[in-house]
Amino acid sequence: MFRETQVKRLLLLAVLSVSRGLSDAGCDAIMGSSGQTYRWALQNPQLVAPVLLKYDFLEYKSPLMSTLTDNALVIQAPADITANFVLTSPDSNTTAEQKYRLQSIQLRKPALVAEGTKQELSHELEVVLVHREGTGSRFANVIVPIEVSAEPSLDLLAPLLDQAELPSEVGELQPVLVSMLPLKLANVFANVSFQHFWAEVKTSCNGGSAGARIFMRNQTIATSKSRLQRVLNMLQYAPEQLPTLPPTQTWLVQPCPRGGSCAFPTPTNLTPQLLEAQAALANDSTKLQTAKQAMDESLLALTGNGTEIANDVYTTAVRSRDHLRNAQAAVDGASRTVETLQAQIDSAASAVWDSDAPPVGSGDSRTTTSTSTTTAISPAVSAKPSMLATGISVHDCSMQAASPVEVDLAKTEHVDAGSGESSEALLFWRLSATPGLPPAEAAAAESAAVAPELHVANLGDRLRITPVDQKPLMVLLVHGLELPISFVEVSVPGQHALAGKRSAAEIQLVHMPSDASKAVAVAMQMDTSQDENAWFQHLGDSLPRAGMTKEVQGADPMMMHPAFGRGVAGHFFRYDGRLLQDSSCARIRWHVLEERGHLSSSQLQALRQVLRPPGSAFETDPSALSPMLLRGQSRVSLATLHTGTQAVLAQVASDAASEASSPSPVLLSMPRLRSNGVKLPI
């Protein structure tokens, strides 16, 4: 089932996030909410927006992750979905295009309607498509009313809910869109119109608010009774909300598919309808006067005959009463029609498009003093917004890059993935994603992945672990990119310090691509525990000594750290630095998980017996012969080789005389080349 952790890792590709409450999130990447629940707006066909809503929503089939909040089911939009629209004017010189991109899909209960009343558009559920402006700080919420039908033709809920297990507790994550049905959000915009007005919605920036366009769909979308009931059962504890009245002035907006040819709608001239309604009112008023006169005559007949009333007099009085009631109701209805039409005509005459938009910056909590989840960063380890997007020059020595032992994590950037965009989270898998592979088959392949055979080399102050078959040990996903792990390094004690304190040990996963400016590393601080680390246990009871190597059958890498078992890490420290033994010119993007892992005391003792502290000075360090990871040396001098060889062989001879004559440690520590001349790290 999709509750298995292996499947969750695959499904997290669609969302790249750890969903958290809006009040806890930061201001670097603001997320919008679904806003208030409204009484449905009344259409004014004479008030037509001078823009077209040009939409571009492609089918999407990959699973999405949902989370249950206090009042809605929130489904985060993935980075790879095509779901956006622009508002474009026939005169591009007067109104620039405004592009809005989908952030989330939110399912919520409609507003509570008082008994005896009804919505202008009756419905049982609302789907809100929350968008954010591409170049600004505003939002756009598309509110879709859902009703029940015995045979729904365009069921928006079917792809999301079928075969999915919905969350039952607030904060719980569950995958949706797990069936073979594609999500077709374009159906929301096809062949319908919307009522538009401006409002404010709560955002993730310190509980602040921001301006938002509200688009209320003028037609319902049908779903089945069973699907509706599933959602309502999930939202049974969501608080009931009274409806907010929309503004009296709302604009009719016409959608058009991107690339399609659509004429701007022509406003309907309501003046003829008003004249017709006024004539009907005058006619109904005349009938009312006639009915009132007849009722007066019937009352006179009833009261003028004393206690004896003839049947025909009584029958006439009852008939007159009914005629008077009907005439009064007709006048009341005609009066309301005249008032409504006159108000719509007056509104259209005075309306100015976007005149009700809140000023830019109003309600934006970023303008107030606030505490962000990102801490101050020391100049020595200044972090860039996205190294994978911008790249870093590997030969730029204008600023010395700090190695892990020189960094205090308390002075680096602290990342809370739930407070920013979904791409901030780190994801972990055994295998790379296979495009087009159905979720069930992808889950089966992930579960059936065989742990690789490992090559373990002791570099003096750390163990370096690589798969024997040179395939990735596992896969890391950062900023939407799959990064295969090139090697793992283990040191004792930990290299990174937090407020001056180092962990008992540290495990580092390094992605080393051919373009060294894209190098990325993930570090895990390990504490002492009574429990064995299941992954480390498979390295064997006897670890190789300095300069030696060993091959072992590896274990499931997902057992290395608790975050790997979940498939995601949302809290970590980040900075730009270098590897421990590399040139200070070489840059690498570090991610140090806030959550600690563990090794048993016996496993730590085994490491201490074969490793020196990281970065400690040692003349005969066999790692001097290892290639530079970010910039390898093109040649190794004979003098260096001779000195290193003698030192290694001398130490090996003291440990095991039988191995003293073997040159394998030296040869294995030297650079290797593929057939195309590319250097391979050991």
XYZ file of N, CA and C in Angstrom, residues 303-418:
348
model
N -68.839 42.784 6.561
C -69.184 43.491 7.799
C -70.538 44.180 7.731
N -71.138 44.325 6.543
C -72.397 45.054 6.416
C -73.626 44.198 6.588
N -73.471 42.877 6.655
C -74.620 41.977 6.739
C -74.806 41.393 8.135
N -74.226 42.000 9.118
C -74.405 41.515 10.484
C -73.765 40.163 10.679
N -74.514 39.298 11.388
C -73.972 37.984 11.715
C -74.261 36.946 10.653
N -75.154 37.271 9.732
C -75.481 36.304 8.681
C -74.707 36.663 7.417
N -73.792 35.740 7.027
C -72.949 35.961 5.854
C -73.259 34.880 4.834
N -73.609 35.305 3.649
C -73.928 34.343 2.595
C -72.650 33.646 2.133
N -72.826 32.441 1.648
C -71.668 31.659 1.192
C -70.937 32.345 0.046
N -71.685 32.921 -0.890
C -71.028 33.543 -2.027
C -70.234 34.772 -1.615
N -70.717 35.495 -0.591
C -69.965 36.647 -0.091
C -68.645 36.188 0.536
N -68.734 35.140 1.320
C -67.518 34.612 1.960
C -66.525 34.098 0.919
N -67.047 33.364 -0.071
C -66.167 32.817 -1.108
C -65.489 33.935 -1.890
N -66.243 34.997 -2.182
C -65.661 36.133 -2.906
C -64.576 36.813 -2.084
N -64.783 36.919 -0.785
C -63.788 37.559 0.087
C -62.487 36.757 0.127
N -62.619 35.435 0.227
C -61.420 34.584 0.243
C -60.666 34.714 -1.076
N -61.433 34.758 -2.173
C -60.782 34.879 -3.482
C -60.087 36.227 -3.613
N -60.716 37.256 -3.133
C -60.104 38.587 -3.180
C -58.830 38.641 -2.339
N -58.876 37.994 -1.183
C -57.673 37.944 -0.344
C -56.516 37.285 -1.073
N -56.788 36.145 -1.722
C -55.724 35.440 -2.443
C -55.206 36.272 -3.604
N -56.109 36.947 -4.318
C -55.672 37.797 -5.421
C -54.797 38.933 -4.912
N -55.146 39.489 -3.755
C -54.356 40.579 -3.195
C -52.961 40.091 -2.807
N -52.886 38.918 -2.195
C -51.583 38.347 -1.829
C -50.714 38.132 -3.062
N -51.297 37.557 -4.100
C -50.532 37.298 -5.325
C -50.089 38.597 -5.989
N -50.943 39.566 -5.973
C -50.601 40.844 -6.587
C -49.477 41.526 -5.814
N -49.550 41.454 -4.485
C -48.489 42.056 -3.677
C -47.157 41.348 -3.910
N -47.174 40.005 -4.007
C -45.950 39.255 -4.269
C -45.375 39.618 -5.630
N -46.252 39.809 -6.637
C -45.777 40.187 -7.970
C -45.136 41.563 -7.948
N -45.728 42.487 -7.210
C -45.153 43.826 -7.115
C -43.812 43.780 -6.394
N -43.745 43.008 -5.310
C -42.480 42.893 -4.580
C -41.385 42.319 -5.471
N -41.718 41.253 -6.218
C -40.729 40.654 -7.112
C -40.295 41.602 -8.205
N -41.249 42.299 -8.802
C -40.920 43.250 -9.866
C -40.089 44.403 -9.316
N -40.390 44.829 -8.106
C -39.618 45.921 -7.496
C -38.173 45.504 -7.270
N -37.984 44.257 -6.781
C -36.613 43.774 -6.567
C -35.859 43.674 -7.879
N -36.553 43.242 -8.935
C -35.900 43.140 -10.239
C -35.473 44.511 -10.741
N -36.340 45.490 -10.594
C -36.009 46.847 -11.026
C -34.840 47.386 -10.212
N -34.877 47.175 -8.895
C -33.800 47.665 -8.041
C -32.466 47.005 -8.401
N -32.511 45.685 -8.644
C -31.278 44.973 -8.976
C -30.707 45.462 -10.305
N -31.551 45.561 -11.319
C -31.078 46.000 -12.626
C -30.548 47.424 -12.571
N -31.238 48.297 -11.845
C -30.788 49.681 -11.747
C -29.443 49.749 -11.031
N -29.283 48.929 -9.961
C -28.014 48.912 -9.227
C -26.885 48.377 -10.101
N -27.187 47.365 -10.928
C -26.157 46.820 -11.805
C -25.761 47.815 -12.882
N -26.713 48.521 -13.404
C -26.398 49.530 -14.423
C -25.569 50.656 -13.814
N -25.975 51.112 -12.645
C -25.221 52.172 -11.982
C -23.810 51.701 -11.627
N -23.706 50.450 -11.178
C -22.401 49.907 -10.812
C -21.484 49.837 -12.023
N -22.018 49.359 -13.139
C -21.208 49.247 -14.351
C -20.769 50.620 -14.855
N -21.621 51.622 -14.658
C -21.289 52.962 -15.145
C -20.153 53.583 -14.332
N -20.090 53.254 -13.045
C -19.082 53.886 -12.191
C -17.857 53.008 -11.935
N -17.891 51.731 -12.339
C -16.834 50.788 -11.979
C -15.560 51.050 -12.770
N -14.429 50.835 -12.090
C -13.109 50.897 -12.718
C -12.387 49.608 -12.360
N -11.925 48.892 -13.359
C -11.268 47.604 -13.138
C -10.086 47.745 -12.170
N -10.028 46.873 -11.198
C -8.958 46.795 -10.191
C -8.926 47.991 -9.246
N -9.989 48.799 -9.246
C -10.006 49.931 -8.316
C -10.147 49.472 -6.875
N -10.640 48.248 -6.658
C -10.793 47.732 -5.296
C -9.572 46.940 -4.837
N -8.498 46.938 -5.640
C -7.290 46.204 -5.255
C -6.632 46.887 -4.066
N -6.256 46.112 -3.035
C -5.551 46.721 -1.900
C -4.194 47.222 -2.346
N -3.690 48.279 -1.729
C -2.368 48.802 -2.110
C -1.296 47.741 -1.933
N -0.295 47.761 -2.800
C 0.811 46.818 -2.679
C 1.509 47.060 -1.350
N 1.689 45.973 -0.600
C 2.330 46.080 0.700
C 1.334 46.133 1.832
N 0.031 46.424 1.534
C -0.933 46.459 2.616
C -1.177 45.064 3.126
N -1.107 44.917 4.438
C -1.307 43.611 5.049
C -0.129 42.694 4.939
N 0.942 43.136 4.245
C 2.108 42.278 4.076
C 2.955 42.341 5.329
N 3.051 41.223 6.044
C 3.752 41.220 7.328
C 5.248 41.392 7.156
N 5.735 41.348 5.931
C 7.167 41.557 5.737
C 7.561 43.005 6.009
N 6.568 43.911 6.024
C 6.894 45.302 6.290
C 7.033 45.581 7.769
N 6.725 44.617 8.638
C 6.825 44.802 10.067
C 8.036 44.074 10.592
N 8.435 44.428 11.819
C 9.555 43.749 12.452
C 9.134 42.346 12.797
N 9.899 41.366 12.379
C 9.521 39.978 12.599
C 10.755 39.138 12.772
N 10.516 37.926 13.228
C 11.590 36.955 13.399
C 11.473 35.918 12.321
N 12.495 35.757 11.528
C 12.489 34.777 10.446
C 13.128 33.493 10.915
N 12.832 32.420 10.172
C 13.429 31.136 10.506
C 14.863 31.045 10.019
N 15.314 32.029 9.279
C 16.694 32.030 8.798
C 17.543 32.911 9.701
N 18.579 32.360 10.256
C 19.433 33.090 11.171
C 20.526 33.813 10.414
N 21.228 34.675 11.137
C 22.331 35.412 10.520
C 23.433 34.458 10.105
N 24.118 34.816 9.039
C 25.159 33.962 8.484
C 26.478 34.715 8.554
N 27.483 34.055 9.015
C 28.794 34.692 9.095
C 29.359 34.865 7.697
N 30.124 35.949 7.454
C 30.664 36.200 6.112
C 31.508 35.053 5.599
N 32.174 34.320 6.494
C 33.081 33.262 6.048
C 32.337 32.108 5.406
N 31.055 31.964 5.750
C 30.304 30.820 5.221
C 28.980 31.297 4.652
N 29.016 32.412 3.970
C 27.789 32.983 3.436
C 27.125 32.023 2.467
N 25.811 31.826 2.665
C 25.068 30.870 1.837
C 24.359 31.604 0.718
N 24.326 30.996 -0.456
C 23.621 31.545 -1.595
C 22.212 30.977 -1.622
N 21.244 31.695 -2.256
C 19.880 31.196 -2.274
C 19.755 29.829 -2.913
N 20.409 29.620 -4.006
C 20.327 28.324 -4.654
C 21.574 28.085 -5.467
N 22.485 27.328 -4.901
C 23.730 27.042 -5.600
C 23.454 26.275 -6.881
N 22.461 25.400 -6.843
C 22.186 24.587 -8.019
C 21.661 25.425 -9.162
N 21.089 26.569 -8.831
C 20.578 27.431 -9.886
C 21.642 28.390 -10.407
N 22.506 28.857 -9.523
C 23.459 29.878 -9.933
C 24.837 29.332 -10.235
N 25.243 28.266 -9.544
C 26.578 27.733 -9.710
C 27.607 28.551 -8.953
N 28.744 27.951 -8.659
C 29.823 28.608 -7.941
C 31.119 28.322 -8.675
N 31.924 29.329 -8.846
C 33.198 29.128 -9.532
C 34.140 28.328 -8.653
N 34.611 27.201 -9.171
C 35.456 26.331 -8.359
C 36.854 26.894 -8.200
N 37.241 27.832 -9.053
C 38.596 28.383 -8.974
C 38.611 29.784 -8.365
N 37.474 30.230 -7.820
C 37.422 31.558 -7.237
C 38.014 31.533 -5.831
N 39.208 32.113 -5.665
C 39.878 32.117 -4.371
C 39.793 33.474 -3.697
N 38.872 34.349 -4.185
C 38.774 35.664 -3.568
C 38.254 35.571 -2.143
N 37.525 34.502 -1.823
C 37.058 34.279 -0.467
C 37.409 32.859 -0.067
N 38.133 32.687 1.019
C 38.547 31.370 1.467
C 37.328 30.588 1.950
N 37.152 29.403 1.420
C 36.035 28.558 1.827
C 36.407 27.799 3.092
N 35.478 27.747 4.028
C 35.737 27.076 5.297
C 35.506 25.582 5.157
N 36.356 24.795 5.816
C 36.131 23.355 5.893
C 35.196 23.082 7.061
N 34.613 21.885 7.145
C 33.650 21.596 8.222
C 34.189 21.836 9.621
N 35.471 21.567 9.861
C 36.006 21.729 11.209
C 36.154 23.198 11.590
N 36.014 24.098 10.611
C 36.151 25.529 10.882
C 34.806 26.234 11.024
N 33.724 25.478 10.943
C 32.387 26.068 10.877
C 31.626 25.806 12.173
N 30.978 26.845 12.696
C 30.027 26.689 13.790
C 28.630 26.791 13.182
N 27.868 25.720 13.258
C 26.559 25.689 12.606
C 25.613 26.753 13.141
N 25.843 27.205 14.371
C 24.979 28.239 14.940
C 25.076 29.551 14.165
N 26.136 29.708 13.371
C 26.335 30.936 12.607
C 26.023 30.754 11.125
N 25.455 29.618 10.764
C 25.095 29.375 9.368
C 23.600 29.555 9.180
N 23.164 29.362 7.970
C 21.741 29.478 7.641
C 20.993 28.255 8.150
N 19.943 28.483 8.910
C 19.086 27.382 9.356
C 17.852 27.335 8.470
N 17.592 26.185 7.876
C 16.500 26.026 6.916
C 15.384 25.225 7.552
N 14.182 25.769 7.482
C 12.969 25.058 7.888
C 12.138 24.902 6.626
N 12.140 23.698 6.050
C 11.511 23.501 4.734
C 10.036 23.815 4.757
N 9.373 23.652 5.897
C 7.950 23.923 5.969
C 7.616 25.394 5.886
